């Protein structure tokens, strides 16, 4: 398996624009997680899905953030409108079950100018 | 909410010497994970510790878990340059991982 695949790897956008990050989990994994990593706050869990259903979105910073998982092989994280403080590395991770070893994608480095 | 604390946050190691990274967590954690992250890269899973007294070893790294003390340690034996990275521990509770702040390790000659 190719592992968790994220796209794009890098994204530079202007403040106010919509940004969509994409993730393909490992086949057969039922749980998917979106994390954000910054120097100031470390790794934060934004949302996690189990069997395509959002279970816990308490980490989503505000209404500008939304995430979907329309099927078992695809998820998106959308920021609209984007702000400079959203600049971070966003990781997607998947695991067989929610409470098992999570495998991380390569991340998307987002810069909002 | 599960809180995870690592120390030290920065560790300068001399090649050939032994060191330990500590990971304390605040409430019951179902499992304890150790990850490695190289600069600009993703997180790589190193160890999964499932129960009290669990010990796992891979090369120069050995991880252990004491659930009664709510403590996990990552021991590095005879440090070498390619162990330079940031090491994270993470606890799991209520089906989600909570990460420590990470320990940035630099190994010098």
mmCIF file of C-alpha atoms in Angstrom:
data_model
loop_
_atom_site.group_PDB
_atom_site.id
_atom_site.type_symbol
_atom_site.label_atom_id
_atom_site.label_comp_id
_atom_site.label_asym_id
_atom_site.label_seq_id
_atom_site.Cartn_x
_atom_site.Cartn_y
_atom_site.Cartn_z
ATOM 1 C CA UNK A 1 0.000 0.000 0.000
ATOM 2 C CA UNK A 2 1.234 3.498 -0.751
ATOM 3 C CA UNK A 3 0.307 4.747 2.680
ATOM 4 C CA UNK A 4 -1.820 7.783 3.461
ATOM 5 C CA UNK A 5 -1.756 10.156 0.516
ATOM 6 C CA UNK A 6 -2.319 13.868 0.905
ATOM 7 C CA UNK A 7 -2.558 16.609 -1.671
ATOM 8 C CA UNK A 8 -1.361 19.154 -2.295
ATOM 9 C CA UNK A 9 1.985 18.946 -0.501
ATOM 10 C CA UNK A 10 2.293 22.720 -0.434
ATOM 11 C CA UNK A 11 -0.344 25.404 -0.759
ATOM 12 C CA UNK A 12 0.133 29.143 -0.780
ATOM 13 C CA UNK A 13 -3.002 31.218 -0.890
ATOM 14 C CA UNK A 14 -4.188 34.705 -0.206
ATOM 15 C CA UNK A 15 -6.212 35.611 2.821
ATOM 16 C CA UNK A 16 -9.916 35.203 2.157
ATOM 17 C CA UNK A 17 -9.542 32.440 -0.385
ATOM 18 C CA UNK A 18 -11.006 28.977 -0.017
ATOM 19 C CA UNK A 19 -8.551 26.149 0.556
ATOM 20 C CA UNK A 20 -9.272 22.444 0.166
ATOM 21 C CA UNK A 21 -6.920 19.778 1.453
ATOM 22 C CA UNK A 22 -7.340 16.194 0.344
ATOM 23 C CA UNK A 23 -6.587 12.834 1.877
ATOM 24 C CA UNK A 24 -6.716 9.225 0.761
ATOM 25 C CA UNK A 25 -6.423 6.860 3.738
ATOM 26 C CA UNK A 26 -4.854 3.432 3.673
ATOM 27 C CA UNK A 27 -7.225 0.910 2.184
ATOM 28 C CA UNK A 28 -9.060 -1.039 4.880
ATOM 29 C CA UNK A 29 -8.568 1.583 7.540
ATOM 30 C CA UNK A 30 -11.842 2.604 9.124
ATOM 31 C CA UNK A 31 -10.705 5.640 11.066
ATOM 32 C CA UNK A 32 -9.393 8.901 9.663
ATOM 33 C CA UNK A 33 -7.950 11.857 11.525
ATOM 34 C CA UNK A 34 -7.050 15.405 10.581
ATOM 35 C CA UNK A 35 -4.300 17.061 12.632
ATOM 36 C CA UNK A 36 -2.756 20.494 12.501
ATOM 37 C CA UNK A 37 0.851 21.107 13.526
ATOM 38 C CA UNK A 38 2.288 24.500 14.450
ATOM 39 C CA UNK A 39 5.301 25.544 16.454
ATOM 40 C CA UNK A 40 3.155 27.283 19.029
ATOM 41 C CA UNK A 41 0.470 24.654 19.577
ATOM 42 C CA UNK A 42 2.139 21.413 18.531
ATOM 43 C CA UNK A 43 -0.061 18.658 17.113
ATOM 44 C CA UNK A 44 -3.773 19.277 17.490
ATOM 45 C CA UNK A 45 -6.534 16.874 16.528
ATOM 46 C CA UNK A 46 -9.100 18.719 14.443
ATOM 47 C CA UNK A 47 -11.595 15.995 13.638
ATOM 48 C CA UNK A 48 -11.861 12.275 13.331
ATOM 49 C CA UNK A 49 -14.107 10.001 11.343
ATOM 50 C CA UNK A 50 -15.023 6.407 11.927
ATOM 51 C CA UNK A 51 -16.584 4.493 9.060
ATOM 52 C CA UNK A 52 -16.942 7.790 7.171
ATOM 53 C CA UNK A 53 -18.966 9.382 9.984
ATOM 54 C CA UNK A 54 -17.587 12.396 11.880
ATOM 55 C CA UNK A 55 -17.300 11.320 15.497
ATOM 56 C CA UNK A 56 -15.531 14.181 17.183
ATOM 57 C CA UNK A 57 -15.046 17.612 15.645
ATOM 58 C CA UNK A 58 -14.419 19.428 18.901
ATOM 59 C CA UNK A 59 -10.954 20.387 17.703
ATOM 60 C CA UNK A 60 -12.161 22.277 14.659
ATOM 61 C CA UNK A 61 -11.168 25.862 15.407
ATOM 62 C CA UNK A 62 -14.221 27.637 14.089
ATOM 63 C CA UNK A 63 -16.937 27.612 11.482
ATOM 64 C CA UNK A 64 -14.473 28.472 8.758
ATOM 65 C CA UNK A 65 -13.244 24.895 8.940
ATOM 66 C CA UNK A 66 -15.230 21.971 7.612
ATOM 67 C CA UNK A 67 -14.385 18.358 6.832
ATOM 68 C CA UNK A 68 -16.105 15.663 4.855
ATOM 69 C CA UNK A 69 -15.592 12.007 4.165
ATOM 70 C CA UNK A 70 -17.926 11.037 1.323
ATOM 71 C CA UNK A 71 -16.532 7.513 1.077
ATOM 72 C CA UNK A 72 -13.989 5.216 2.669
ATOM 73 C CA UNK A 73 -11.170 6.311 0.388
ATOM 74 C CA UNK A 74 -11.407 10.080 0.412
ATOM 75 C CA UNK A 75 -11.645 12.987 2.807
ATOM 76 C CA UNK A 76 -11.382 16.748 2.493
ATOM 77 C CA UNK A 77 -10.628 19.548 4.907
ATOM 78 C CA UNK A 78 -11.847 22.922 3.743
ATOM 79 C CA UNK A 79 -11.057 26.369 5.084
ATOM 80 C CA UNK A 80 -13.264 29.213 3.897
ATOM 81 C CA UNK A 81 -12.268 31.974 4.159
ATOM 82 C CA UNK A 82 -8.641 31.344 4.974
ATOM 83 C CA UNK A 83 -6.675 33.596 7.337
ATOM 84 C CA UNK A 84 -2.921 33.986 7.953
ATOM 85 C CA UNK A 85 -3.267 32.291 11.350
ATOM 86 C CA UNK A 86 -4.365 29.121 9.563
ATOM 87 C CA UNK A 87 -0.828 28.707 8.245
ATOM 88 C CA UNK A 88 0.382 25.329 9.489
ATOM 89 C CA UNK A 89 1.133 21.793 8.390
ATOM 90 C CA UNK A 90 -2.035 19.735 8.145
ATOM 91 C CA UNK A 91 -1.676 15.995 8.535
ATOM 92 C CA UNK A 92 -4.135 13.299 7.707
ATOM 93 C CA UNK A 93 -3.777 9.955 9.463
ATOM 94 C CA UNK A 94 -5.650 6.690 9.300
ATOM 95 C CA UNK A 95 -5.932 3.593 11.438
ATOM 96 C CA UNK A 96 -7.711 0.269 11.299
ATOM 97 C CA UNK A 97 -9.737 1.152 14.386
ATOM 98 C CA UNK A 98 -10.006 4.462 16.257
ATOM 99 C CA UNK A 99 -7.812 3.392 19.125
ATOM 100 C CA UNK A 100 -5.033 1.694 17.201
ATOM 101 C CA UNK A 101 -1.777 2.777 15.617
ATOM 102 C CA UNK A 102 -2.282 5.720 13.298
ATOM 103 C CA UNK A 103 -0.321 6.131 10.087
ATOM 104 C CA UNK A 104 0.343 9.649 8.928
ATOM 105 C CA UNK A 105 0.451 11.163 5.480
ATOM 106 C CA UNK A 106 3.227 13.462 4.324
ATOM 107 C CA UNK A 107 1.237 16.534 5.274
ATOM 108 C CA UNK A 108 0.151 19.689 3.482
ATOM 109 C CA UNK A 109 2.108 22.810 4.305
ATOM 110 C CA UNK A 110 -0.377 25.680 4.080
ATOM 111 C CA UNK A 111 0.734 29.286 3.922
ATOM 112 C CA UNK A 112 -1.893 32.013 3.929
ATOM 113 C CA UNK A 113 -0.539 35.439 3.000
ATOM 114 C CA UNK B 1 -9.130 15.299 28.753
ATOM 115 C CA UNK B 2 -5.880 13.418 28.485
ATOM 116 C CA UNK B 3 -2.805 15.633 28.876
ATOM 117 C CA UNK B 4 0.608 14.372 27.844
ATOM 118 C CA UNK B 5 3.851 15.969 28.987
ATOM 119 C CA UNK B 6 7.292 15.163 27.690
ATOM 120 C CA UNK B 7 10.630 16.105 29.075
ATOM 121 C CA UNK B 8 13.053 17.290 28.201
ATOM 122 C CA UNK B 9 11.787 19.304 25.246
ATOM 123 C CA UNK B 10 15.289 19.608 23.836
ATOM 124 C CA UNK B 11 18.075 17.093 24.243
ATOM 125 C CA UNK B 12 21.612 17.434 23.001
ATOM 126 C CA UNK B 13 23.238 14.034 22.958
ATOM 127 C CA UNK B 14 26.836 13.052 22.626
ATOM 128 C CA UNK B 15 27.535 10.161 20.316
ATOM 129 C CA UNK B 16 27.976 6.891 22.156
ATOM 130 C CA UNK B 17 26.192 7.922 25.341
ATOM 131 C CA UNK B 18 22.815 6.834 26.740
ATOM 132 C CA UNK B 19 19.796 9.049 27.313
ATOM 133 C CA UNK B 20 16.152 8.836 28.349
ATOM 134 C CA UNK B 21 13.078 10.783 27.305
ATOM 135 C CA UNK B 22 10.159 10.829 29.728
ATOM 136 C CA UNK B 23 6.469 10.942 28.945
ATOM 137 C CA UNK B 24 3.887 11.536 31.668
ATOM 138 C CA UNK B 25 0.169 11.477 31.101
ATOM 139 C CA UNK B 26 -2.662 12.788 33.216
ATOM 140 C CA UNK B 27 -5.414 10.192 33.144
ATOM 141 C CA UNK B 28 -5.903 6.631 32.093
ATOM 142 C CA UNK B 29 -4.543 5.974 28.659
ATOM 143 C CA UNK B 30 -5.561 2.886 26.772
ATOM 144 C CA UNK B 31 -2.308 2.715 24.864
ATOM 145 C CA UNK B 32 0.889 4.676 24.548
ATOM 146 C CA UNK B 33 2.582 5.464 21.264
ATOM 147 C CA UNK B 34 5.986 6.789 20.291
ATOM 148 C CA UNK B 35 6.528 8.547 16.979
ATOM 149 C CA UNK B 36 9.545 10.034 15.271
ATOM 150 C CA UNK B 37 9.488 13.100 13.033
ATOM 151 C CA UNK B 38 12.392 14.280 10.909
ATOM 152 C CA UNK B 39 12.449 17.985 9.955
ATOM 153 C CA UNK B 40 9.859 18.753 7.313
ATOM 154 C CA UNK B 41 8.671 15.162 7.253
ATOM 155 C CA UNK B 42 5.743 13.119 8.463
ATOM 156 C CA UNK B 43 5.401 11.188 11.697
ATOM 157 C CA UNK B 44 6.699 7.656 11.719
ATOM 158 C CA UNK B 45 5.363 5.162 14.218
ATOM 159 C CA UNK B 46 8.078 3.652 16.414
ATOM 160 C CA UNK B 47 6.333 1.744 19.192
ATOM 161 C CA UNK B 48 2.888 0.862 20.463
ATOM 162 C CA UNK B 49 2.738 -0.056 24.158
ATOM 163 C CA UNK B 50 -0.409 -1.854 25.154
ATOM 164 C CA UNK B 51 -0.191 -2.757 28.801
ATOM 165 C CA UNK B 52 1.554 -2.145 32.093
ATOM 166 C CA UNK B 53 5.139 -3.318 32.042
ATOM 167 C CA UNK B 54 5.298 -3.469 28.259
ATOM 168 C CA UNK B 55 8.785 -3.082 26.844
ATOM 169 C CA UNK B 56 9.653 -2.848 23.177
ATOM 170 C CA UNK B 57 13.026 -2.486 21.534
ATOM 171 C CA UNK B 58 14.158 -1.623 18.051
ATOM 172 C CA UNK B 59 17.829 -1.083 17.445
ATOM 173 C CA UNK B 60 19.143 1.563 19.847
ATOM 174 C CA UNK B 61 15.672 2.552 21.028
ATOM 175 C CA UNK B 62 13.744 0.935 23.852
ATOM 176 C CA UNK B 63 10.341 2.038 25.112
ATOM 177 C CA UNK B 64 8.597 1.025 28.303
ATOM 178 C CA UNK B 65 5.290 1.697 29.987
ATOM 179 C CA UNK B 66 4.304 1.969 33.643
ATOM 180 C CA UNK B 67 0.563 2.551 33.766
ATOM 181 C CA UNK B 68 0.476 2.878 37.530
ATOM 182 C CA UNK B 69 2.908 5.777 37.429
ATOM 183 C CA UNK B 70 1.362 7.038 34.168
ATOM 184 C CA UNK B 71 4.839 7.137 32.718
ATOM 185 C CA UNK B 72 6.496 5.938 29.568
ATOM 186 C CA UNK B 73 10.170 6.215 28.778
ATOM 187 C CA UNK B 74 12.142 6.105 25.568
ATOM 188 C CA UNK B 75 15.692 5.031 26.184
ATOM 189 C CA UNK B 76 18.417 5.657 23.641
ATOM 190 C CA UNK B 77 21.514 3.509 23.857
ATOM 191 C CA UNK B 78 24.849 4.682 22.430
ATOM 192 C CA UNK B 79 23.402 7.599 20.481
ATOM 193 C CA UNK B 80 24.336 7.992 16.838
ATOM 194 C CA UNK B 81 23.837 10.901 14.469
ATOM 195 C CA UNK B 82 20.954 9.385 12.541
ATOM 196 C CA UNK B 83 18.825 9.387 15.693
ATOM 197 C CA UNK B 84 18.602 13.187 15.475
ATOM 198 C CA UNK B 85 14.875 13.946 15.138
ATOM 199 C CA UNK B 86 11.857 14.992 17.179
ATOM 200 C CA UNK B 87 10.249 12.244 19.218
ATOM 201 C CA UNK B 88 6.623 12.395 20.243
ATOM 202 C CA UNK B 89 4.716 10.290 22.682
ATOM 203 C CA UNK B 90 0.953 10.071 22.460
ATOM 204 C CA UNK B 91 -1.664 8.626 24.748
ATOM 205 C CA UNK B 92 -5.042 7.402 23.669
ATOM 206 C CA UNK B 93 -8.290 7.940 25.481
ATOM 207 C CA UNK B 94 -11.827 7.977 24.226
ATOM 208 C CA UNK B 95 -10.638 6.880 20.801
ATOM 209 C CA UNK B 96 -8.294 9.717 20.057
ATOM 210 C CA UNK B 97 -4.600 10.396 20.375
ATOM 211 C CA UNK B 98 -3.238 13.246 22.476
ATOM 212 C CA UNK B 99 0.340 14.157 21.674
ATOM 213 C CA UNK B 100 3.067 15.527 23.850
ATOM 214 C CA UNK B 101 4.978 18.622 22.743
ATOM 215 C CA UNK B 102 7.816 16.527 21.386
ATOM 216 C CA UNK B 103 11.475 16.159 22.328
ATOM 217 C CA UNK B 104 13.913 17.507 19.777
ATOM 218 C CA UNK B 105 17.050 15.408 19.822
ATOM 219 C CA UNK B 106 20.360 16.516 18.370
ATOM 220 C CA UNK B 107 23.255 14.087 18.405
ATOM 221 C CA UNK B 108 26.704 15.641 18.238
ATOM 222 C CA UNK B 109 30.073 14.007 17.715
#
